[in-house]
Coordinates of C-alpha atoms in Angstrom, one line a residue:
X141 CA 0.0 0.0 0.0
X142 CA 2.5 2.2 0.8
X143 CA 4.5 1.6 -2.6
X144 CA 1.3 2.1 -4.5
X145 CA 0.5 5.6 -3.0
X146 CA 4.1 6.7 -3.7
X147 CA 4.0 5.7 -7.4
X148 CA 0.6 7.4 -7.7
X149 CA 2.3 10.7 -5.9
X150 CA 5.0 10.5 -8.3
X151 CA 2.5 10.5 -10.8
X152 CA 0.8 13.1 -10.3
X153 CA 3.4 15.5 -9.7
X154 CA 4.7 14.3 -13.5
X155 CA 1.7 15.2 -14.5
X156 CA 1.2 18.6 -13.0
X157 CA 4.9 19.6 -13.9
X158 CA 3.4 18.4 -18.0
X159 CA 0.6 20.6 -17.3
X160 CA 2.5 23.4 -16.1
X161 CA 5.2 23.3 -19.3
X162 CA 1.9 23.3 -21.2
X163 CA 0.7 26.3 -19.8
X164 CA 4.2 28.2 -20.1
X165 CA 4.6 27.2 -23.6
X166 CA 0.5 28.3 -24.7
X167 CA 1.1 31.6 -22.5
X168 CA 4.6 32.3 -23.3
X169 CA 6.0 32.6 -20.4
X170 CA 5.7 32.7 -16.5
X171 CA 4.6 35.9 -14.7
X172 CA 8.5 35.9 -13.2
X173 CA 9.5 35.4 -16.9
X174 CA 7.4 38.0 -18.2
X175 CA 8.4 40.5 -15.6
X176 CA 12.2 39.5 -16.8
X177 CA 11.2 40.1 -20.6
X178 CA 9.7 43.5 -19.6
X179 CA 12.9 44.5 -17.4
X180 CA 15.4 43.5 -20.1
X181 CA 13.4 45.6 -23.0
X182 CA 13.3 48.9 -20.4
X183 CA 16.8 48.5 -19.7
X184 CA 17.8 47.6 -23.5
X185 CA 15.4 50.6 -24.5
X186 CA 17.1 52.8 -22.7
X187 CA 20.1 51.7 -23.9
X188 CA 19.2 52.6 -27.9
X189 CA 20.0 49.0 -28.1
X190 CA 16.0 48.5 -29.7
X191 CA 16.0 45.4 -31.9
X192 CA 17.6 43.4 -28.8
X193 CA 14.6 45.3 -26.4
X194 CA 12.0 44.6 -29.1
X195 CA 12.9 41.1 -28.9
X196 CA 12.3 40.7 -25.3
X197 CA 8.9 42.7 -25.4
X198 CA 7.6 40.3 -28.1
X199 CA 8.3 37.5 -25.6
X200 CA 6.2 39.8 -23.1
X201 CA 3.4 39.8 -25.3
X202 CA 3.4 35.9 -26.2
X203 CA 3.7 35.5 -22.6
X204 CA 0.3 37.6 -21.2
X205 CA -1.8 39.1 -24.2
X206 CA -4.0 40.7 -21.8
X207 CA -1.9 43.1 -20.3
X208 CA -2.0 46.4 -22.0
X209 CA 1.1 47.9 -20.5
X210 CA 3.5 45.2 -22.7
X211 CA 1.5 45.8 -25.7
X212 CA 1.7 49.8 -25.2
X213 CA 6.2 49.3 -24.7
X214 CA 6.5 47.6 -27.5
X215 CA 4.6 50.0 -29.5
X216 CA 7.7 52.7 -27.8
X217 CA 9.7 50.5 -29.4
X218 CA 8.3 49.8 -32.7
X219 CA 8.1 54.0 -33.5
X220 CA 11.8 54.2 -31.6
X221 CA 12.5 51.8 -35.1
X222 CA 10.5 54.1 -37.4
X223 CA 7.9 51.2 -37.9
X224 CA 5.0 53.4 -37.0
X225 CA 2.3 50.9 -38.8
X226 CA 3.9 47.9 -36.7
X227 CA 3.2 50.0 -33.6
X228 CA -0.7 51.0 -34.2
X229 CA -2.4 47.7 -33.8
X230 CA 0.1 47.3 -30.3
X231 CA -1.8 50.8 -29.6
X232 CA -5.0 50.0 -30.4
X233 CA -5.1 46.6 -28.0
X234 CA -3.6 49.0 -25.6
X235 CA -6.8 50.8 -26.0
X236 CA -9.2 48.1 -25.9
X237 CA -7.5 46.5 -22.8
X238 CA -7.7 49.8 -21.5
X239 CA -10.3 52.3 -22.8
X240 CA -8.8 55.3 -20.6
X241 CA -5.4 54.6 -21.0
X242 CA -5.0 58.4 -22.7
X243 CA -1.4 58.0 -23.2
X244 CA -2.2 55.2 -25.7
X245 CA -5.1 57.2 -27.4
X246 CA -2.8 60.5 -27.7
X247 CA -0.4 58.3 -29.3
X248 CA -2.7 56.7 -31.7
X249 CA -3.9 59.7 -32.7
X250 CA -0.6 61.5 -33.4
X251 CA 0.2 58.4 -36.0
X252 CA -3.2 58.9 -37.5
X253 CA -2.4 62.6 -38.2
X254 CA 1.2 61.9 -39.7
X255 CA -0.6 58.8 -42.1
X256 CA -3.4 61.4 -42.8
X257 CA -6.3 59.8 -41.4
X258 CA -7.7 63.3 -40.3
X259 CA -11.2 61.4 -38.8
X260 CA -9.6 58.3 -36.9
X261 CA -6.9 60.7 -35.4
X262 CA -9.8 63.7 -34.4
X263 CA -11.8 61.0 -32.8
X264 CA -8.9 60.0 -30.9
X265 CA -7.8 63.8 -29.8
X266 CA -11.6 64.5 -28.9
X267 CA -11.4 61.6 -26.6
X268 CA -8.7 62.4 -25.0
X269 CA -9.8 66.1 -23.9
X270 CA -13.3 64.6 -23.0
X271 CA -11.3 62.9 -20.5
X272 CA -8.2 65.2 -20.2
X273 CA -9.7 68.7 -20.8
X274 CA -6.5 70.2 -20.3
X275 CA -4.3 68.4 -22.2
X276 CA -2.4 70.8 -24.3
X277 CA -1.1 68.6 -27.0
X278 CA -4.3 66.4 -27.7
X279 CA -5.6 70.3 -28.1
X280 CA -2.8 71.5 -30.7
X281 CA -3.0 68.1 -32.8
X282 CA -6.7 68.5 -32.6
X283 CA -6.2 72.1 -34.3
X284 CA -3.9 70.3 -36.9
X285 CA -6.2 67.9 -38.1
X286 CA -8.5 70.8 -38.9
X287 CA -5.8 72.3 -40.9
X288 CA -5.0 69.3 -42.9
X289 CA -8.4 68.9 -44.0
X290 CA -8.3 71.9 -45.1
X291 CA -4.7 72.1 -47.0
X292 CA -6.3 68.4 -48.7
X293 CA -9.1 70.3 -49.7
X294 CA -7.4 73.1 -51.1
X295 CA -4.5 70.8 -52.9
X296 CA -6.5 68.7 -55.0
X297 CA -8.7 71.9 -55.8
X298 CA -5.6 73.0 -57.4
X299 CA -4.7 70.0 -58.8
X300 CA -7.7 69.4 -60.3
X301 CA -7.5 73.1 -62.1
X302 CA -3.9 72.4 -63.6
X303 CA -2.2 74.7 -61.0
X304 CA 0.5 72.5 -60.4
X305 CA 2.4 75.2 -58.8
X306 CA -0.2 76.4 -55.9
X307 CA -0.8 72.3 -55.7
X308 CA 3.2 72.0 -54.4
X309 CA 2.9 75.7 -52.5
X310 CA 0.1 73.8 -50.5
X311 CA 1.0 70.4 -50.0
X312 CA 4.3 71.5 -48.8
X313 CA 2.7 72.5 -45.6
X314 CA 0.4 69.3 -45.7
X315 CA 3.4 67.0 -45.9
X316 CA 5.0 68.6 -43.1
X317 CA 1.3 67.7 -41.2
X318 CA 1.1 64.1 -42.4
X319 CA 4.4 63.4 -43.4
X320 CA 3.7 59.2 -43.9
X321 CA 0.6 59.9 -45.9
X322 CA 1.4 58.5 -49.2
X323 CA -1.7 60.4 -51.5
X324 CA -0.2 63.4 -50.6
X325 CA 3.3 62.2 -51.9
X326 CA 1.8 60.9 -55.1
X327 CA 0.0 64.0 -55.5
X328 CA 3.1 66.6 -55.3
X329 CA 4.4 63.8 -57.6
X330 CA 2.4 64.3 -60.1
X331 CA 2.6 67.8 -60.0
X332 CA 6.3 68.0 -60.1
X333 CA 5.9 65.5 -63.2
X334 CA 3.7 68.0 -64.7
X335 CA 5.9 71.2 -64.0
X336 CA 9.1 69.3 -65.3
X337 CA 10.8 68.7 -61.8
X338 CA 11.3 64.9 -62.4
X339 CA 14.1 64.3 -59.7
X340 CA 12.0 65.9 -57.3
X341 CA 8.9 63.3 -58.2
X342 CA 11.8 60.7 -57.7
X343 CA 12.3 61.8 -54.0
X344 CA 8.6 61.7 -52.9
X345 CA 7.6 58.6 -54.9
X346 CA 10.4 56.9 -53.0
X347 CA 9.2 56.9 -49.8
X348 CA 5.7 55.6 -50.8
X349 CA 6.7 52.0 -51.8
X350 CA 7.1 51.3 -47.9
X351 CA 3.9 53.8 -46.7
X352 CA 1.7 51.7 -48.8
X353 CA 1.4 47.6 -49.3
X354 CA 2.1 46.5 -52.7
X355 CA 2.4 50.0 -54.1
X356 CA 3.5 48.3 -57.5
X357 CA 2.7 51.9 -59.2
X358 CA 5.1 53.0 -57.5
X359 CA 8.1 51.2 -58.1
X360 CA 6.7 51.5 -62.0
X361 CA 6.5 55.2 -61.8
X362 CA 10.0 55.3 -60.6
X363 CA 11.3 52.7 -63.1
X364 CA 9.9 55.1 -65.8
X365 CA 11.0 58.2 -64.1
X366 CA 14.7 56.8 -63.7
X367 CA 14.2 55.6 -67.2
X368 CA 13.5 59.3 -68.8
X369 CA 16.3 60.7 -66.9
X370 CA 18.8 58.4 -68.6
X371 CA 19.4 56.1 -65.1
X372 CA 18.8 53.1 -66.2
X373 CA 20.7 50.9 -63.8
X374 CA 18.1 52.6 -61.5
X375 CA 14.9 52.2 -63.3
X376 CA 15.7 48.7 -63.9
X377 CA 16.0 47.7 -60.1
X378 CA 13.1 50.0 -59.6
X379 CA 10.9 47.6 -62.3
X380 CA 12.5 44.2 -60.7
X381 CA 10.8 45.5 -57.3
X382 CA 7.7 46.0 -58.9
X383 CA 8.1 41.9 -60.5
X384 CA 9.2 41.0 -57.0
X385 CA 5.7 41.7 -55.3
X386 CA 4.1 40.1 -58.9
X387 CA 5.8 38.6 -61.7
X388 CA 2.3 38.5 -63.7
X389 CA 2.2 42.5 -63.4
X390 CA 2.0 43.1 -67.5
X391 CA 3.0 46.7 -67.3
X392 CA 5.9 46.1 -65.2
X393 CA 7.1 43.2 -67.6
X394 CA 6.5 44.9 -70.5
X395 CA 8.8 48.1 -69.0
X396 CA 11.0 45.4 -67.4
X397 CA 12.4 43.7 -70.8
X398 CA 12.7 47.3 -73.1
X399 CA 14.6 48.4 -69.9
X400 CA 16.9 45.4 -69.3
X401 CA 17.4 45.5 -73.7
X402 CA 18.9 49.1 -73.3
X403 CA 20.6 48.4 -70.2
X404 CA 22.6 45.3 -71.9
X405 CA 23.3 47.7 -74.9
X406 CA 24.9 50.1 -72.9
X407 CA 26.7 48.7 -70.6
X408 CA 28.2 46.6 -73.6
X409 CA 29.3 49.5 -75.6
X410 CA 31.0 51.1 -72.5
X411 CA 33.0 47.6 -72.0
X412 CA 33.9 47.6 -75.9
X413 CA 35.5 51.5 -75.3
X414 CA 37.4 50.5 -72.9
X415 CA 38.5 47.4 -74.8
X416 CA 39.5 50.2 -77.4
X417 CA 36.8 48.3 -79.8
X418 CA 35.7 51.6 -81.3
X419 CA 34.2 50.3 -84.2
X420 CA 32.2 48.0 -82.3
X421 CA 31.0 50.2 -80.0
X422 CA 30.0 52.5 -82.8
X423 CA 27.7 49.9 -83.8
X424 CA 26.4 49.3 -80.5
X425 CA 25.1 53.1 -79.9
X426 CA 23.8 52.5 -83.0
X427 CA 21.8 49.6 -82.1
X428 CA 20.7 51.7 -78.9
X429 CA 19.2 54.3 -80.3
X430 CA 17.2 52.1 -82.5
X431 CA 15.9 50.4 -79.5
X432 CA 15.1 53.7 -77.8
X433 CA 14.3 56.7 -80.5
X434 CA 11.7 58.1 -77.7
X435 CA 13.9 59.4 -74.9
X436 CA 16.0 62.2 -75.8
X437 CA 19.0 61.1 -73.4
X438 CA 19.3 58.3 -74.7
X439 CA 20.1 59.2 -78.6
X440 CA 21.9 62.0 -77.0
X441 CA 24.5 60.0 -75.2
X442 CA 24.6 58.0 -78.1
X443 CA 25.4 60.4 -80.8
X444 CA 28.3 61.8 -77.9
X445 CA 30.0 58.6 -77.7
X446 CA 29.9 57.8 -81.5
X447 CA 31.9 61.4 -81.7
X448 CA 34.2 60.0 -79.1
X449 CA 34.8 56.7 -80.6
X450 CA 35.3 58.4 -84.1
X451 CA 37.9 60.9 -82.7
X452 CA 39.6 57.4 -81.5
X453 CA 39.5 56.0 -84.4
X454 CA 41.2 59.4 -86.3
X455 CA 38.1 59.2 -88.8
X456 CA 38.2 63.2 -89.0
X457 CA 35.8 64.1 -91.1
X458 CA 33.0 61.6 -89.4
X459 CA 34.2 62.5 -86.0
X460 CA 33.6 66.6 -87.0
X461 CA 29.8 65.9 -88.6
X462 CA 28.4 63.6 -85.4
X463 CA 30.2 65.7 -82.8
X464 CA 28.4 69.2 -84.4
X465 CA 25.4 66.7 -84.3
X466 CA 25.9 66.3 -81.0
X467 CA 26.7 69.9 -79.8
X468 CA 23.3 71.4 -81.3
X469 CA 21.5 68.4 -79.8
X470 CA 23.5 69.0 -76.1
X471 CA 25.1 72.5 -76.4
X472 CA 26.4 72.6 -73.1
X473 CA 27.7 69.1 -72.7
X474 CA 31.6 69.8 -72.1
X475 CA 32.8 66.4 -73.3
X476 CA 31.4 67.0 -77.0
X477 CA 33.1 70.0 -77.0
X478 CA 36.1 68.3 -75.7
X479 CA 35.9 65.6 -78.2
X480 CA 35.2 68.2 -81.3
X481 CA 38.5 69.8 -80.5
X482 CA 40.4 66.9 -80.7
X483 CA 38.5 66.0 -83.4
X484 CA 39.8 70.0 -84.7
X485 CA 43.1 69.2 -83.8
X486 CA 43.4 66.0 -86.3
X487 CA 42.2 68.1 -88.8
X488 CA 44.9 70.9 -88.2
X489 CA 42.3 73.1 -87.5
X490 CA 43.7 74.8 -84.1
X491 CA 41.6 78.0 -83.4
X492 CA 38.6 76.2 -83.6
X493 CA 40.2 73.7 -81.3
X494 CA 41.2 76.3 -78.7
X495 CA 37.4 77.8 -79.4
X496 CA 35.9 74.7 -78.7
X497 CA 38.3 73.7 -75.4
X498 CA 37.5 77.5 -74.7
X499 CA 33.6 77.1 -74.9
X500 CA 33.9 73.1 -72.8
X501 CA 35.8 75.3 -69.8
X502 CA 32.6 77.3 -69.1
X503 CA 30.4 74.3 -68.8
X504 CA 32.9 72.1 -67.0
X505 CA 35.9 74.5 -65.2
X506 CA 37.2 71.9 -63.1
X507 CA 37.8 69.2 -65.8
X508 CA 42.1 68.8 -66.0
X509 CA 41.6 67.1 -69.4
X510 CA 40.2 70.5 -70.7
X511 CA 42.4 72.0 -69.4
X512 CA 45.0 70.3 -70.5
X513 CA 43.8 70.0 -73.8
X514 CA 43.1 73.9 -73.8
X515 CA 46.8 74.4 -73.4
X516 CA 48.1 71.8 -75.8
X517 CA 45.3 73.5 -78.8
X518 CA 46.8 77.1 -77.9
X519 CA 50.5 75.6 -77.9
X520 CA 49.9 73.9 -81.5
X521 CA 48.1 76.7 -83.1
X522 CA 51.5 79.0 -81.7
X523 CA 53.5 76.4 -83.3
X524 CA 51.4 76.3 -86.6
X525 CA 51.5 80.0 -87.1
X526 CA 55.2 79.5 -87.8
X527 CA 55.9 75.6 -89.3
X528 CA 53.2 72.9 -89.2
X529 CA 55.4 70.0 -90.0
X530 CA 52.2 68.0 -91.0
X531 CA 51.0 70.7 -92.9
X532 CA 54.3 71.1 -94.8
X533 CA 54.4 67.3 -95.7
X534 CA 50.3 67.1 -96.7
X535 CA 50.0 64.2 -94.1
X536 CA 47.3 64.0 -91.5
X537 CA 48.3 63.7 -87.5
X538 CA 47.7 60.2 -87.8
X539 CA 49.8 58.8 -90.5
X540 CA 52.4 56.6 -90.0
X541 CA 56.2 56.5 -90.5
X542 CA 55.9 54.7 -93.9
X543 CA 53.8 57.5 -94.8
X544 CA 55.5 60.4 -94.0
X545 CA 58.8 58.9 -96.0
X546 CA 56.5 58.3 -98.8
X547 CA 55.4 62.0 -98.6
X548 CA 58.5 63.3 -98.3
X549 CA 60.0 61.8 -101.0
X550 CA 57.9 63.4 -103.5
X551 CA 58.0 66.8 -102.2
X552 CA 61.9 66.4 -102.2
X553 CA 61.5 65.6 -105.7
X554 CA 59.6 68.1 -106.8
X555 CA 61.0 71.3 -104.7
X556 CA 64.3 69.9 -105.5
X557 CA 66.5 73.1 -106.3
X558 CA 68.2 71.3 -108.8
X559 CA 64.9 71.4 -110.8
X560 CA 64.5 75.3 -111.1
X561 CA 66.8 77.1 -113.5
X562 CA 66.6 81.1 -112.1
X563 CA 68.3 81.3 -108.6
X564 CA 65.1 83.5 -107.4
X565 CA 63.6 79.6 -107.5
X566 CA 66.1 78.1 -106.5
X567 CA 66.5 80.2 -103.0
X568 CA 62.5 79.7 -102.9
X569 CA 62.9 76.1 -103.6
X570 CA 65.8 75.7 -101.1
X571 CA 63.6 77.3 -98.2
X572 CA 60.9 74.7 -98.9
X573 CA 63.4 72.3 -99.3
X574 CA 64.7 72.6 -95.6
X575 CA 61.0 72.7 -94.7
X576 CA 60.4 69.4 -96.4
X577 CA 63.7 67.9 -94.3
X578 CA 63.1 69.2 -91.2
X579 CA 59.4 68.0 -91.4
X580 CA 60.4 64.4 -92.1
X581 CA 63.6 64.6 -89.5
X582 CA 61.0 65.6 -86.6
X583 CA 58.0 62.9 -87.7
X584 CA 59.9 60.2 -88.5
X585 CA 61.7 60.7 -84.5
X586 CA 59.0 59.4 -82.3
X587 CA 60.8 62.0 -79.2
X588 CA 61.0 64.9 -81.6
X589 CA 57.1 63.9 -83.3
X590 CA 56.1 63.4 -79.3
X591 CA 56.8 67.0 -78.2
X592 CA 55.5 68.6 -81.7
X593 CA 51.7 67.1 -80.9
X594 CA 52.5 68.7 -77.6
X595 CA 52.7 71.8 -79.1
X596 CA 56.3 72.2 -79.0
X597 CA 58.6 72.7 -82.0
X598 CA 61.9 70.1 -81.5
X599 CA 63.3 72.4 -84.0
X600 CA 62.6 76.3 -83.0
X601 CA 65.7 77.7 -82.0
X602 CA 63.9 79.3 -79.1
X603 CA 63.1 75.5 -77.7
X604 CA 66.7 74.5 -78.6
X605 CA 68.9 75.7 -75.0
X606 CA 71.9 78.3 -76.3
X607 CA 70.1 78.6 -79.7
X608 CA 69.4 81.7 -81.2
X609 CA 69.2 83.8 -84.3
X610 CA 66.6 83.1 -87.3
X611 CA 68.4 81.5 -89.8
X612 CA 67.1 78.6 -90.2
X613 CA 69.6 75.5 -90.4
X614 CA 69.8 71.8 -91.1
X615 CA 68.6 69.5 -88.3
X616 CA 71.0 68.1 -86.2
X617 CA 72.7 64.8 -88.1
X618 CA 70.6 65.4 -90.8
X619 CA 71.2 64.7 -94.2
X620 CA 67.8 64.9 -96.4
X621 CA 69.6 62.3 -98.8
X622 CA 70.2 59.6 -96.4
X623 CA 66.5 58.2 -97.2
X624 CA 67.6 56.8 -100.5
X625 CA 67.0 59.4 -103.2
X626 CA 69.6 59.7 -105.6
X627 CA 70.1 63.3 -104.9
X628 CA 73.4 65.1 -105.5
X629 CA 72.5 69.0 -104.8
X630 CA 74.8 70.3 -102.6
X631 CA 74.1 73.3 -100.7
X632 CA 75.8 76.2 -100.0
X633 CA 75.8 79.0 -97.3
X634 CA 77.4 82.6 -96.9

């Protein structure tokens, strides 16, 4: 008898610990567990430390849902995080728990009034000076939701008579009011669309996509807005957003694939410049601007890099028509202007290099490649106003050593002095003879050819340390018959 009441006292105390880990684990927690929860998020709070204090006041909650003290903390803690929607249902059990609890109510209503819910948030503000008649701020909110009502009013008023501007004037002050009310935010969207202030849209639009659930408009909106502005890395995460909350959304889709075409092309065409694939690349802005004709930007940057590409590729003439495109399409877009004077420079043409590098500093000051390049034009057109050694030859800034020689050689032949009979010819024939020589001596050097297209002559006794005087002489070492012509002139000076 004895053993059998023992086993059933064991028994029972099993079962009562089962039914007491039962009861813990439906309820959460137990009341010294709770109390725990509720000390660790206070002191956690206090510490800014809020996820770790959030996490401990969730516990709290699990543990005893009746208690509208732990649902009212956590909602501290939720707007501490900026999650201001997380915290209104916490407030609103508050308030049911707790009808009177006026702290709750004041609360409630002051996220009401920021989300624009002017009638939820009045009803909460009346309530509390029912209660509370000298509660000042329930008083000044109260007065705010009375003005909100009335900048809505007035806003859409505005709106809806195509006064875009008095629209913004008004919903400036609104927004300051009810700053997480996303219909005013669409609204001064839309007006800023309207009076060409896209970036501005950009930055109200933004914070919509969190204010509202599945506010797929709004990621599309951006994705286009980003898209006209030329950003399309951005429009194209904006559209995958969109596809991300539903990958059947036709608009978005549609957007998503012209947007992910254009990307492709122009990210490729930038990788095949700086493979120095010009021609390639050519082809590929090209290809861009047949995929979008639309958007200005786009053809825009296209016909700029084609300029670029056809300055690289010393295709003068090309390089001169697309970058003039260019500037009248973009007129203050520095790097055209950049490019056309290089473009300028091939072609000899120096002063309307230096104009050009002239014009690009206005637009872009700061840019060391214009200035740079600025310098260089005014040093070559110097230069050219006495020899242009390219000039002299009739070769072009690209040509190669093969031919410059080639050019040479005929000139020598034909300005010979051997080949004129009065000696006023032959002292005219002599001077372009040198000419002819010293062009060929300074090209055909790849140091002396190096600091010409600087804009420094290898050659001008002025460059040349101890030289002086204007006569002009032979080159160093030179011998204009050491390239193989069969020439026996032989000259001679006094």
């Amino acid at each position: 008898l004895p053993l059998r009441r023992y086993k059933k006292r064991r028994l029972f105390l099993s079962v009562w610990k089962r039914s007491q880990f039962c009861v813990a684990g439906v309820f959460g927690a137990t009341r010294a567990e709770i109390e725990q929860h509720l000390e660790m998020g206070r002191k956690l709070l206090a510490a800014g430390q809020l996820a770790e204090a959030l996490s401990h006041y969730h516990s709290a909650v699990e543990g005893d849902s009746e208690n509208y003290l732990t649902y009212y903390k956590r909602a501290a803690v939720f707007l501490a995080l900026g999650k201001s929607k997380s915290a209104l249902p916490d407030l609103t059990r508050a308030i049911e728990l707790k009808p009177d609890f006026l702290a709750a109510r004041l609360q409630r209503g002051n996220i009401l009034l920021k989300q624009g819910n002017t009638e939820e948030a009045r009803a909460d503000f009346e309530s509390v000076l029912t209660r509370s008649p000298e509660q000042e701020e329930a008083r000044q909110q109260l007065m705010k939701a009375s003005e909100l009502e009335g900048l809505q009013e007035e806003a859409y008023a505005a709106h809806h008579q195509g006064d875009y501007s008095a629209a913004v004037a008004v919903l400036e002050r609104a927004i300051e009011i009810s700053p997480w009310d996303p219909d005013l935010r669409e609204l001064r969207a839309e007006c800023y669309v309207r009076t060409g202030e896209p970036q501005k849209a950009i930055q109200d639009l933004t914070p919509t996509t969190k204010l509202r659930n599945d506010n797929r408009a709004a990621f599309l909106k951006l994705s286009l807005l980003h898209y006209s502005l030329g950003q399309h890395h951005e429009s194209l995460n904006h559209v995958r957003e969109c596809l991300k909350l539903d990958q059947d959304d036709k608009d978005c889709f549609n957007h998503y694939k012209q947007v992910k075409k254009l990307s492709k092309q122009l990210d490729s065409a930038e990788e095949l410049i700086l493979e120095e694939r010009y021609q390639d690349a050519i082809d590929k802005y090209e290809s861009v601007m047949k995929t979008e004709s639309d958007v200005t930007f786009y053809t825009n940057l296209a016909k700029e890099r084609i300029c670029f590409c056809f300055v690289k590729l010393n295709l003068v003439s090309e390089a001169i028509d697309v970058c003039s495109e260019a500037h009248q399409r973009d007129p203050r877009n520095a790097k055209i202007l950049r490019d056309r004077a290089e473009a300028y420079i091939l072609n000899q043409d120096y002063e309307k290099a230096v104009e050009d590098y002239q014009e690009a500093r206005e637009f872009d000051g700061d840019s060391n490649d214009i200035k740079e390049g600025l310098e260089r034009a005014q040093k070559l057109l110097k230069v050219s106003q006495k020899r242009d050694y390219y000039k002299i030859l009739g070769v072009s800034r690209s040509a190669n050593k093969q031919e410059i020689i080639k050019a040479y050689r005929k000139l020598a032949q034909q300005w010979h002095p051997d080949n004129f009979q009065s000696e006023a010819e032959k002292k005219e024939a002599e001077k372009k003879f040198i000419d002819i020589a010293s062009a060929k001596e300074v090209l055909t050097d790849p140091e002396m050819r190096q600091k010409f297209d600087s804009g420094e002559d290898p050659l001008d006794p002025e460059n040349q340390q101890g030289g002086g005087g204007g006569q002009r002489q032979w080159p160093f070492h030179f011998n204009p018959f050491d390239s193989g012509g069969s020439f026996h002139f032989k000259f001679e000076y006094n």
